[in-house]
Amino acid sequence: MKDCLFCNIAKKEVSSDIVYEDEQFVVFADINPQAPLHLLIIPRKHIHSIDHIEEKDKELMGSLILTAKKVARQHNLAGYKLHFNVGKEGGQVIDHIHLHLLADRK
Ligand code: 5GP
Ligand code: ZN
């Protein structure tokens, strides 16, 4: 999507601190970290929010979680938090699905 910030980060048209990327996903540092390590995991595919996923996105969403695990392992994290904000009332500001990964140490 042309005017979507996270689509543009995925395309590297907007710069960010990318820590992992593959064909389907991009993982980058949150610009306003809420923990010592705060990453955002996004699919390259533009999906508005969890409220917009469909049956056909099942595999993609499973792989999104596996990507979170992979990146956590790469950072040697003993534990971490994963969360989705869903919809404006749920605290979602950027309308491109993203999984927050937060950990107490870098
Ligand atoms: P939400 O509230 O939508 O779940 O989370 C959006 C997140 O994106 C926020 O934690 C915010 O700090 C982060 N963010 C907003 N704009 C940018 C940006 O331009 N670059 C990066 N790296 N993160 C951003
Ligand atoms: Zn997008």
mmCIF file with all atom_site columns, C-alpha atoms and ligand atoms in Angstrom:
data_model
loop_
_atom_site.group_PDB
_atom_site.id
_atom_site.type_symbol
_atom_site.label_atom_id
_atom_site.label_alt_id
_atom_site.label_comp_id
_atom_site.label_asym_id
_atom_site.label_entity_id
_atom_site.label_seq_id
_atom_site.pdbx_PDB_ins_code
_atom_site.Cartn_x
_atom_site.Cartn_y
_atom_site.Cartn_z
_atom_site.occupancy
_atom_site.B_iso_or_equiv
_atom_site.pdbx_formal_charge
_atom_site.auth_seq_id
_atom_site.auth_comp_id
_atom_site.auth_asym_id
_atom_site.auth_atom_id
_atom_site.pdbx_PDB_model_num
ATOM   1   C  CA  . MET A 1 1   ? 0.000  0.000   0.000  1.00 0.00 ? 1   MET A CA  1
ATOM   2   C  CA  . LYS A 1 2   ? 1.452  3.293   -1.174 1.00 0.00 ? 2   LYS A CA  1
ATOM   3   C  CA  . ASP A 1 3   ? 0.833  5.554   1.805  1.00 0.00 ? 3   ASP A CA  1
ATOM   4   C  CA  . CYS A 1 4   ? 1.427  2.988   4.529  1.00 0.00 ? 4   CYS A CA  1
ATOM   5   C  CA  . LEU A 1 5   ? 4.442  3.743   6.762  1.00 0.00 ? 5   LEU A CA  1
ATOM   6   C  CA  . PHE A 1 6   ? 5.201  0.088   7.499  1.00 0.00 ? 6   PHE A CA  1
ATOM   7   C  CA  . CYS A 1 7   ? 4.866  -0.955  3.824  1.00 0.00 ? 7   CYS A CA  1
ATOM   8   C  CA  . ASN A 1 8   ? 7.387  1.790   3.081  1.00 0.00 ? 8   ASN A CA  1
ATOM   9   C  CA  . ILE A 1 9   ? 9.700  0.568   5.865  1.00 0.00 ? 9   ILE A CA  1
ATOM   10  C  CA  . ALA A 1 10  ? 9.451  -2.960  4.392  1.00 0.00 ? 10  ALA A CA  1
ATOM   11  C  CA  . LYS A 1 11  ? 10.392 -1.536  0.957  1.00 0.00 ? 11  LYS A CA  1
ATOM   12  C  CA  . LYS A 1 12  ? 13.200 0.509   2.582  1.00 0.00 ? 12  LYS A CA  1
ATOM   13  C  CA  . GLU A 1 13  ? 11.682 3.700   1.225  1.00 0.00 ? 13  GLU A CA  1
ATOM   14  C  CA  . VAL A 1 14  ? 11.575 4.828   4.846  1.00 0.00 ? 14  VAL A CA  1
ATOM   15  C  CA  . SER A 1 15  ? 14.673 4.059   6.880  1.00 0.00 ? 15  SER A CA  1
ATOM   16  C  CA  . SER A 1 16  ? 14.570 1.957   10.030 1.00 0.00 ? 16  SER A CA  1
ATOM   17  C  CA  . ASP A 1 17  ? 16.856 -0.227  12.087 1.00 0.00 ? 17  ASP A CA  1
ATOM   18  C  CA  . ILE A 1 18  ? 16.114 -3.611  10.483 1.00 0.00 ? 18  ILE A CA  1
ATOM   19  C  CA  . VAL A 1 19  ? 17.355 -6.602  12.511 1.00 0.00 ? 19  VAL A CA  1
ATOM   20  C  CA  . TYR A 1 20  ? 15.914 -9.398  10.357 1.00 0.00 ? 20  TYR A CA  1
ATOM   21  C  CA  . GLU A 1 21  ? 14.215 -9.774  6.981  1.00 0.00 ? 21  GLU A CA  1
ATOM   22  C  CA  . ASP A 1 22  ? 13.193 -12.521 4.618  1.00 0.00 ? 22  ASP A CA  1
ATOM   23  C  CA  . GLU A 1 23  ? 10.789 -12.982 1.732  1.00 0.00 ? 23  GLU A CA  1
ATOM   24  C  CA  . GLN A 1 24  ? 7.709  -12.577 3.898  1.00 0.00 ? 24  GLN A CA  1
ATOM   25  C  CA  . PHE A 1 25  ? 8.696  -10.603 6.993  1.00 0.00 ? 25  PHE A CA  1
ATOM   26  C  CA  . VAL A 1 26  ? 10.672 -7.606  8.213  1.00 0.00 ? 26  VAL A CA  1
ATOM   27  C  CA  . VAL A 1 27  ? 11.692 -7.049  11.843 1.00 0.00 ? 27  VAL A CA  1
ATOM   28  C  CA  . PHE A 1 28  ? 12.890 -3.628  12.965 1.00 0.00 ? 28  PHE A CA  1
ATOM   29  C  CA  . ALA A 1 29  ? 13.437 -1.588  16.116 1.00 0.00 ? 29  ALA A CA  1
ATOM   30  C  CA  . ASP A 1 30  ? 10.540 0.480   17.416 1.00 0.00 ? 30  ASP A CA  1
ATOM   31  C  CA  . ILE A 1 31  ? 11.368 4.192   17.146 1.00 0.00 ? 31  ILE A CA  1
ATOM   32  C  CA  . ASN A 1 32  ? 9.936  4.827   20.632 1.00 0.00 ? 32  ASN A CA  1
ATOM   33  C  CA  . PRO A 1 33  ? 10.971 1.743   22.629 1.00 0.00 ? 33  PRO A CA  1
ATOM   34  C  CA  . GLN A 1 34  ? 8.871  0.750   25.638 1.00 0.00 ? 34  GLN A CA  1
ATOM   35  C  CA  . ALA A 1 35  ? 11.503 -1.758  26.852 1.00 0.00 ? 35  ALA A CA  1
ATOM   36  C  CA  . PRO A 1 36  ? 15.302 -2.157  26.465 1.00 0.00 ? 36  PRO A CA  1
ATOM   37  C  CA  . LEU A 1 37  ? 14.565 -4.297  23.403 1.00 0.00 ? 37  LEU A CA  1
ATOM   38  C  CA  . HIS A 1 38  ? 11.425 -3.380  21.465 1.00 0.00 ? 38  HIS A CA  1
ATOM   39  C  CA  . LEU A 1 39  ? 11.052 -4.853  17.991 1.00 0.00 ? 39  LEU A CA  1
ATOM   40  C  CA  . LEU A 1 40  ? 8.181  -4.843  15.523 1.00 0.00 ? 40  LEU A CA  1
ATOM   41  C  CA  . ILE A 1 41  ? 7.550  -7.897  13.356 1.00 0.00 ? 41  ILE A CA  1
ATOM   42  C  CA  . ILE A 1 42  ? 5.573  -7.196  10.197 1.00 0.00 ? 42  ILE A CA  1
ATOM   43  C  CA  . PRO A 1 43  ? 4.540  -9.186  7.151  1.00 0.00 ? 43  PRO A CA  1
ATOM   44  C  CA  . ARG A 1 44  ? 5.471  -7.554  3.835  1.00 0.00 ? 44  ARG A CA  1
ATOM   45  C  CA  . LYS A 1 45  ? 1.841  -8.147  2.866  1.00 0.00 ? 45  LYS A CA  1
ATOM   46  C  CA  . HIS A 1 46  ? -0.329 -5.219  3.893  1.00 0.00 ? 46  HIS A CA  1
ATOM   47  C  CA  . ILE A 1 47  ? -2.983 -6.386  6.333  1.00 0.00 ? 47  ILE A CA  1
ATOM   48  C  CA  . HIS A 1 48  ? -4.738 -3.694  8.339  1.00 0.00 ? 48  HIS A CA  1
ATOM   49  C  CA  . SER A 1 49  ? -4.967 -5.461  11.712 1.00 0.00 ? 49  SER A CA  1
ATOM   50  C  CA  . ILE A 1 50  ? -5.700 -8.760  13.476 1.00 0.00 ? 50  ILE A CA  1
ATOM   51  C  CA  . ASP A 1 51  ? -9.346 -7.864  12.939 1.00 0.00 ? 51  ASP A CA  1
ATOM   52  C  CA  . HIS A 1 52  ? -8.748 -8.100  9.171  1.00 0.00 ? 52  HIS A CA  1
ATOM   53  C  CA  . ILE A 1 53  ? -7.008 -11.498 8.946  1.00 0.00 ? 53  ILE A CA  1
ATOM   54  C  CA  . GLU A 1 54  ? -8.775 -14.199 6.951  1.00 0.00 ? 54  GLU A CA  1
ATOM   55  C  CA  . GLU A 1 55  ? -8.589 -17.993 6.635  1.00 0.00 ? 55  GLU A CA  1
ATOM   56  C  CA  . LYS A 1 56  ? -6.088 -17.578 3.804  1.00 0.00 ? 56  LYS A CA  1
ATOM   57  C  CA  . ASP A 1 57  ? -3.715 -15.722 6.171  1.00 0.00 ? 57  ASP A CA  1
ATOM   58  C  CA  . LYS A 1 58  ? -3.466 -18.667 8.615  1.00 0.00 ? 58  LYS A CA  1
ATOM   59  C  CA  . GLU A 1 59  ? -0.088 -19.864 7.403  1.00 0.00 ? 59  GLU A CA  1
ATOM   60  C  CA  . LEU A 1 60  ? 1.329  -16.341 7.198  1.00 0.00 ? 60  LEU A CA  1
ATOM   61  C  CA  . MET A 1 61  ? 0.254  -15.589 10.771 1.00 0.00 ? 61  MET A CA  1
ATOM   62  C  CA  . GLY A 1 62  ? 1.783  -18.831 12.025 1.00 0.00 ? 62  GLY A CA  1
ATOM   63  C  CA  . SER A 1 63  ? 5.024  -17.938 10.283 1.00 0.00 ? 63  SER A CA  1
ATOM   64  C  CA  . LEU A 1 64  ? 4.874  -14.472 11.860 1.00 0.00 ? 64  LEU A CA  1
ATOM   65  C  CA  . ILE A 1 65  ? 4.965  -16.075 15.329 1.00 0.00 ? 65  ILE A CA  1
ATOM   66  C  CA  . LEU A 1 66  ? 7.795  -18.394 14.254 1.00 0.00 ? 66  LEU A CA  1
ATOM   67  C  CA  . THR A 1 67  ? 9.695  -15.328 13.035 1.00 0.00 ? 67  THR A CA  1
ATOM   68  C  CA  . ALA A 1 68  ? 9.273  -13.735 16.475 1.00 0.00 ? 68  ALA A CA  1
ATOM   69  C  CA  . LYS A 1 69  ? 10.718 -16.880 18.052 1.00 0.00 ? 69  LYS A CA  1
ATOM   70  C  CA  . LYS A 1 70  ? 13.605 -16.943 15.563 1.00 0.00 ? 70  LYS A CA  1
ATOM   71  C  CA  . VAL A 1 71  ? 14.542 -13.322 16.253 1.00 0.00 ? 71  VAL A CA  1
ATOM   72  C  CA  . ALA A 1 72  ? 14.226 -13.834 20.027 1.00 0.00 ? 72  ALA A CA  1
ATOM   73  C  CA  . ARG A 1 73  ? 16.646 -16.778 19.758 1.00 0.00 ? 73  ARG A CA  1
ATOM   74  C  CA  . GLN A 1 74  ? 19.045 -14.650 17.707 1.00 0.00 ? 74  GLN A CA  1
ATOM   75  C  CA  . HIS A 1 75  ? 19.042 -12.119 20.558 1.00 0.00 ? 75  HIS A CA  1
ATOM   76  C  CA  . ASN A 1 76  ? 19.573 -14.871 23.154 1.00 0.00 ? 76  ASN A CA  1
ATOM   77  C  CA  . LEU A 1 77  ? 16.480 -13.819 25.047 1.00 0.00 ? 77  LEU A CA  1
ATOM   78  C  CA  . ALA A 1 78  ? 15.512 -15.919 28.034 1.00 0.00 ? 78  ALA A CA  1
ATOM   79  C  CA  . GLY A 1 79  ? 12.001 -14.472 27.956 1.00 0.00 ? 79  GLY A CA  1
ATOM   80  C  CA  . TYR A 1 80  ? 9.992  -11.821 26.200 1.00 0.00 ? 80  TYR A CA  1
ATOM   81  C  CA  . LYS A 1 81  ? 6.525  -10.437 25.630 1.00 0.00 ? 81  LYS A CA  1
ATOM   82  C  CA  . LEU A 1 82  ? 4.585  -10.483 22.366 1.00 0.00 ? 82  LEU A CA  1
ATOM   83  C  CA  . HIS A 1 83  ? 1.545  -8.353  21.766 1.00 0.00 ? 83  HIS A CA  1
ATOM   84  C  CA  . PHE A 1 84  ? -0.794 -7.025  19.120 1.00 0.00 ? 84  PHE A CA  1
ATOM   85  C  CA  . ASN A 1 85  ? -2.769 -3.821  19.500 1.00 0.00 ? 85  ASN A CA  1
ATOM   86  C  CA  . VAL A 1 86  ? -6.003 -4.141  17.548 1.00 0.00 ? 86  VAL A CA  1
ATOM   87  C  CA  . GLY A 1 87  ? -7.990 -1.153  16.343 1.00 0.00 ? 87  GLY A CA  1
ATOM   88  C  CA  . LYS A 1 88  ? -7.852 2.465   17.459 1.00 0.00 ? 88  LYS A CA  1
ATOM   89  C  CA  . GLU A 1 89  ? -9.614 1.648   20.732 1.00 0.00 ? 89  GLU A CA  1
ATOM   90  C  CA  . GLY A 1 90  ? -7.098 -1.149  21.286 1.00 0.00 ? 90  GLY A CA  1
ATOM   91  C  CA  . GLY A 1 91  ? -4.175 1.241   21.004 1.00 0.00 ? 91  GLY A CA  1
ATOM   92  C  CA  . GLN A 1 92  ? -3.308 0.546   17.363 1.00 0.00 ? 92  GLN A CA  1
ATOM   93  C  CA  . VAL A 1 93  ? -1.821 3.639   15.733 1.00 0.00 ? 93  VAL A CA  1
ATOM   94  C  CA  . ILE A 1 94  ? -0.251 2.150   12.589 1.00 0.00 ? 94  ILE A CA  1
ATOM   95  C  CA  . ASP A 1 95  ? -2.742 0.353   10.368 1.00 0.00 ? 95  ASP A CA  1
ATOM   96  C  CA  . HIS A 1 96  ? -0.402 -2.382  9.130  1.00 0.00 ? 96  HIS A CA  1
ATOM   97  C  CA  . ILE A 1 97  ? -0.432 -5.501  11.262 1.00 0.00 ? 97  ILE A CA  1
ATOM   98  C  CA  . HIS A 1 98  ? 2.586  -5.666  13.588 1.00 0.00 ? 98  HIS A CA  1
ATOM   99  C  CA  . LEU A 1 99  ? 3.602  -7.867  16.467 1.00 0.00 ? 99  LEU A CA  1
ATOM   100 C  CA  . HIS A 1 100 ? 5.441  -6.093  19.287 1.00 0.00 ? 100 HIS A CA  1
ATOM   101 C  CA  . LEU A 1 101 ? 8.336  -8.035  20.837 1.00 0.00 ? 101 LEU A CA  1
ATOM   102 C  CA  . LEU A 1 102 ? 9.483  -6.587  24.156 1.00 0.00 ? 102 LEU A CA  1
ATOM   103 C  CA  . ALA A 1 103 ? 12.303 -7.805  26.362 1.00 0.00 ? 103 ALA A CA  1
ATOM   104 C  CA  . ASP A 1 104 ? 14.037 -6.564  29.475 1.00 0.00 ? 104 ASP A CA  1
ATOM   105 C  CA  . ARG A 1 105 ? 17.497 -6.790  28.031 1.00 0.00 ? 105 ARG A CA  1
ATOM   106 C  CA  . LYS A 1 106 ? 19.069 -6.157  24.636 1.00 0.00 ? 106 LYS A CA  1
HETATM 107 P  P1  . 5GP B 2 .   ? 0.784  0.446   17.620 1.00 0.00 ? 1   5GP B P1  1
HETATM 108 O  O1  . 5GP B 2 .   ? 0.421  1.453   18.693 1.00 0.00 ? 1   5GP B O1  1
HETATM 109 O  O2  . 5GP B 2 .   ? 0.150  0.793   16.291 1.00 0.00 ? 1   5GP B O2  1
HETATM 110 O  O3  . 5GP B 2 .   ? 0.544  -0.970  18.041 1.00 0.00 ? 1   5GP B O3  1
HETATM 111 O  O4  . 5GP B 2 .   ? 2.345  0.541   17.477 1.00 0.00 ? 1   5GP B O4  1
HETATM 112 C  C1  . 5GP B 2 .   ? 2.982  1.302   16.510 1.00 0.00 ? 1   5GP B C1  1
HETATM 113 C  C2  . 5GP B 2 .   ? 4.427  1.363   16.907 1.00 0.00 ? 1   5GP B C2  1
HETATM 114 O  O5  . 5GP B 2 .   ? 5.157  1.878   15.819 1.00 0.00 ? 1   5GP B O5  1
HETATM 115 C  C3  . 5GP B 2 .   ? 4.688  2.299   18.102 1.00 0.00 ? 1   5GP B C3  1
HETATM 116 O  O6  . 5GP B 2 .   ? 5.303  1.569   19.142 1.00 0.00 ? 1   5GP B O6  1
HETATM 117 C  C4  . 5GP B 2 .   ? 5.620  3.376   17.519 1.00 0.00 ? 1   5GP B C4  1
HETATM 118 O  O7  . 5GP B 2 .   ? 6.622  3.782   18.405 1.00 0.00 ? 1   5GP B O7  1
HETATM 119 C  C5  . 5GP B 2 .   ? 6.181  2.706   16.277 1.00 0.00 ? 1   5GP B C5  1
HETATM 120 N  N1  . 5GP B 2 .   ? 6.510  3.626   15.199 1.00 0.00 ? 1   5GP B N1  1
HETATM 121 C  C6  . 5GP B 2 .   ? 5.732  4.654   14.746 1.00 0.00 ? 1   5GP B C6  1
HETATM 122 N  N2  . 5GP B 2 .   ? 6.326  5.274   13.716 1.00 0.00 ? 1   5GP B N2  1
HETATM 123 C  C7  . 5GP B 2 .   ? 7.513  4.619   13.513 1.00 0.00 ? 1   5GP B C7  1
HETATM 124 C  C8  . 5GP B 2 .   ? 8.570  4.802   12.582 1.00 0.00 ? 1   5GP B C8  1
HETATM 125 O  O8  . 5GP B 2 .   ? 8.568  5.688   11.723 1.00 0.00 ? 1   5GP B O8  1
HETATM 126 N  N3  . 5GP B 2 .   ? 9.621  3.935   12.676 1.00 0.00 ? 1   5GP B N3  1
HETATM 127 C  C9  . 5GP B 2 .   ? 9.681  2.945   13.610 1.00 0.00 ? 1   5GP B C9  1
HETATM 128 N  N4  . 5GP B 2 .   ? 10.762 2.178   13.616 1.00 0.00 ? 1   5GP B N4  1
HETATM 129 N  N5  . 5GP B 2 .   ? 8.683  2.743   14.501 1.00 0.00 ? 1   5GP B N5  1
HETATM 130 C  C10 . 5GP B 2 .   ? 7.617  3.573   14.448 1.00 0.00 ? 1   5GP B C10 1
HETATM 131 ZN ZN  . ZN  B 3 .   ? 1.150  -1.504  4.910  1.00 0.00 ? 2   ZN  B ZN  1
#
